[in-house]
mmCIF file of C-alpha atoms in Angstrom:
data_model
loop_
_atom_site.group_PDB
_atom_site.id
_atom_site.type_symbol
_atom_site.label_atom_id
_atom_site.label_comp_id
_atom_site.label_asym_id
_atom_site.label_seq_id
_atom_site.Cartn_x
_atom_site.Cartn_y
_atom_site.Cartn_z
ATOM 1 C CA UNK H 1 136.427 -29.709 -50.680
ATOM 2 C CA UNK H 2 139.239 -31.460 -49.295
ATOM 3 C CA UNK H 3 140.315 -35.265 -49.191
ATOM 4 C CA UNK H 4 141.484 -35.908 -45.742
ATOM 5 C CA UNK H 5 144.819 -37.742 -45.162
ATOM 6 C CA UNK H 6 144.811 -41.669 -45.356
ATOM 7 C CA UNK H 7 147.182 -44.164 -44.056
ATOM 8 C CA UNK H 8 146.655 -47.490 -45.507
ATOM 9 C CA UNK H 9 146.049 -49.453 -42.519
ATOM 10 C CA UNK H 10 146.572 -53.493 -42.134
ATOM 11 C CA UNK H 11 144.587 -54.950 -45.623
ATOM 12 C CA UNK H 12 145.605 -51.513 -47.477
ATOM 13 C CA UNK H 13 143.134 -48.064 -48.260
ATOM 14 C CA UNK H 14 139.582 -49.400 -47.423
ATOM 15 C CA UNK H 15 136.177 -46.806 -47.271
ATOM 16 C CA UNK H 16 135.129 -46.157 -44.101
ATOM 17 C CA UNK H 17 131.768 -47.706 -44.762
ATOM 18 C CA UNK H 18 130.588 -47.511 -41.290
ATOM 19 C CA UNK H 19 130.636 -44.188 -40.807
ATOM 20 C CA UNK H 20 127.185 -43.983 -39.384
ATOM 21 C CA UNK H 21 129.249 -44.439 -35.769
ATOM 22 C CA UNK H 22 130.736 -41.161 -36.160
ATOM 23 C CA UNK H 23 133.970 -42.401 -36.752
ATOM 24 C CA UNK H 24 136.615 -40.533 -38.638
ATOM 25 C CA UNK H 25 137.704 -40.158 -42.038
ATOM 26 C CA UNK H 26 134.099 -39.177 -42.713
ATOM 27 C CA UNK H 27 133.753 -41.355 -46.454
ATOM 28 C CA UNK H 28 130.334 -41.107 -46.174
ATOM 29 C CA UNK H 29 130.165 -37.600 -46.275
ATOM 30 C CA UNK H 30 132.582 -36.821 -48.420
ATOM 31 C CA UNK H 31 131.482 -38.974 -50.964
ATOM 32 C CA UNK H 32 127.705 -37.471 -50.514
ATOM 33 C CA UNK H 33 129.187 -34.081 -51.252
ATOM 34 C CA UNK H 34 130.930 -34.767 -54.168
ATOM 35 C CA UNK H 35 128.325 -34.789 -56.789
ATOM 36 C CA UNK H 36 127.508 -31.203 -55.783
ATOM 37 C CA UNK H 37 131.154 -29.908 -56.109
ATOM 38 C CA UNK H 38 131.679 -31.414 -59.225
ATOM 39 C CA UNK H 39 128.302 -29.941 -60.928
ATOM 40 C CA UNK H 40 129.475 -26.487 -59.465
ATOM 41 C CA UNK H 41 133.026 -27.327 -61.542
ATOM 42 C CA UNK H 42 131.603 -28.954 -64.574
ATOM 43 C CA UNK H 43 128.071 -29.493 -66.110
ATOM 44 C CA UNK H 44 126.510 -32.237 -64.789
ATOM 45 C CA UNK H 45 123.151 -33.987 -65.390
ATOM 46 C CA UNK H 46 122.349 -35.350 -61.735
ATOM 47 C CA UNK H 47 119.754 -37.608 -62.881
ATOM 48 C CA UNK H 48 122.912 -39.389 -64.808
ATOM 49 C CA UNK H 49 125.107 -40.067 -61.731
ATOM 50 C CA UNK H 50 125.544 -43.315 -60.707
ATOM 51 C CA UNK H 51 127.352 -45.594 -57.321
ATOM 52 C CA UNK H 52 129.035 -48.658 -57.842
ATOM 53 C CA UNK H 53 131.601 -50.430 -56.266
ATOM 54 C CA UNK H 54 133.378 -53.797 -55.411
ATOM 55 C CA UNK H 55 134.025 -55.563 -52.323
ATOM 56 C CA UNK H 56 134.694 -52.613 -49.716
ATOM 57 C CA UNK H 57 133.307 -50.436 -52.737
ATOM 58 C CA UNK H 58 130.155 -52.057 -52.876
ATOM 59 C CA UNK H 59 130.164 -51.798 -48.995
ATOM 60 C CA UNK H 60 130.159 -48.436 -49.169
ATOM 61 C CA UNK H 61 127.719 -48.104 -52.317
ATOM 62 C CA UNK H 62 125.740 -49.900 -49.855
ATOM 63 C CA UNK H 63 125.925 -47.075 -47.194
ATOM 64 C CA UNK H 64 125.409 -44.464 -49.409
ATOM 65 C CA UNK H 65 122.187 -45.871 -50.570
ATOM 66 C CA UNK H 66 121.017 -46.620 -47.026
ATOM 67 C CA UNK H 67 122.584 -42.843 -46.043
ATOM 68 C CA UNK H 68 121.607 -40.626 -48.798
ATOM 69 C CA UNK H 69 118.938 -42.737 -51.094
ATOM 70 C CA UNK H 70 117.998 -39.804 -53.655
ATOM 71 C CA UNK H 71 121.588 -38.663 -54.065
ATOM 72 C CA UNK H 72 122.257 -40.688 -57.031
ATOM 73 C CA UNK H 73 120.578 -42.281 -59.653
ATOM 74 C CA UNK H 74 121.312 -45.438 -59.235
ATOM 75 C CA UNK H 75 123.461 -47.433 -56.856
ATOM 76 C CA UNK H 76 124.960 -51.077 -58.098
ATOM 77 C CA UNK H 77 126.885 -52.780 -55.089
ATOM 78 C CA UNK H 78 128.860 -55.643 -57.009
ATOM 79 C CA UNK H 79 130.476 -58.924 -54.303
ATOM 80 C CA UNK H 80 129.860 -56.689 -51.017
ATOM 81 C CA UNK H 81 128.316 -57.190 -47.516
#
């Protein structure tokens, strides 16, 4: 797995929450493989993996829960759209 590039852009590094448009880096999908690659690195119990995040992060906890809702345990947006 690799991180793509990021330039921080006019607030700083934000997710790419919106990634349902297509648009590029893909967060979404990066962060929806990343339980996978880590269980195939380390043991992991899945049923013990949990989202959250704040502001932006809790946008894209958001996403992920709309995008991939039995991914994770859990997911706990916290102040987010």
């Amino acid at each position: 797995m690799k991180l793509a590039s990021r330039r921080a852009g006019a607030n700083g590094f934000n997710w790419n929450s919106y990634a349902f448009d297509g648009s590029s880096p893909d967060d979404l999908g990066f962060l929806a493989a990343l339980p996978s690659e880590v269980a195939r690195r380390w043991p992991v119990a899945a049923t013990r993996v949990y989202v959250t995040g704040f502001s932006n992060g809790a946008m894209m906890a958001s996403s992920l829960a709309c995008a991939h809702t039995r991914l994770f345990a859990a997911y706990a947006p916290v102040s987010g759209g």
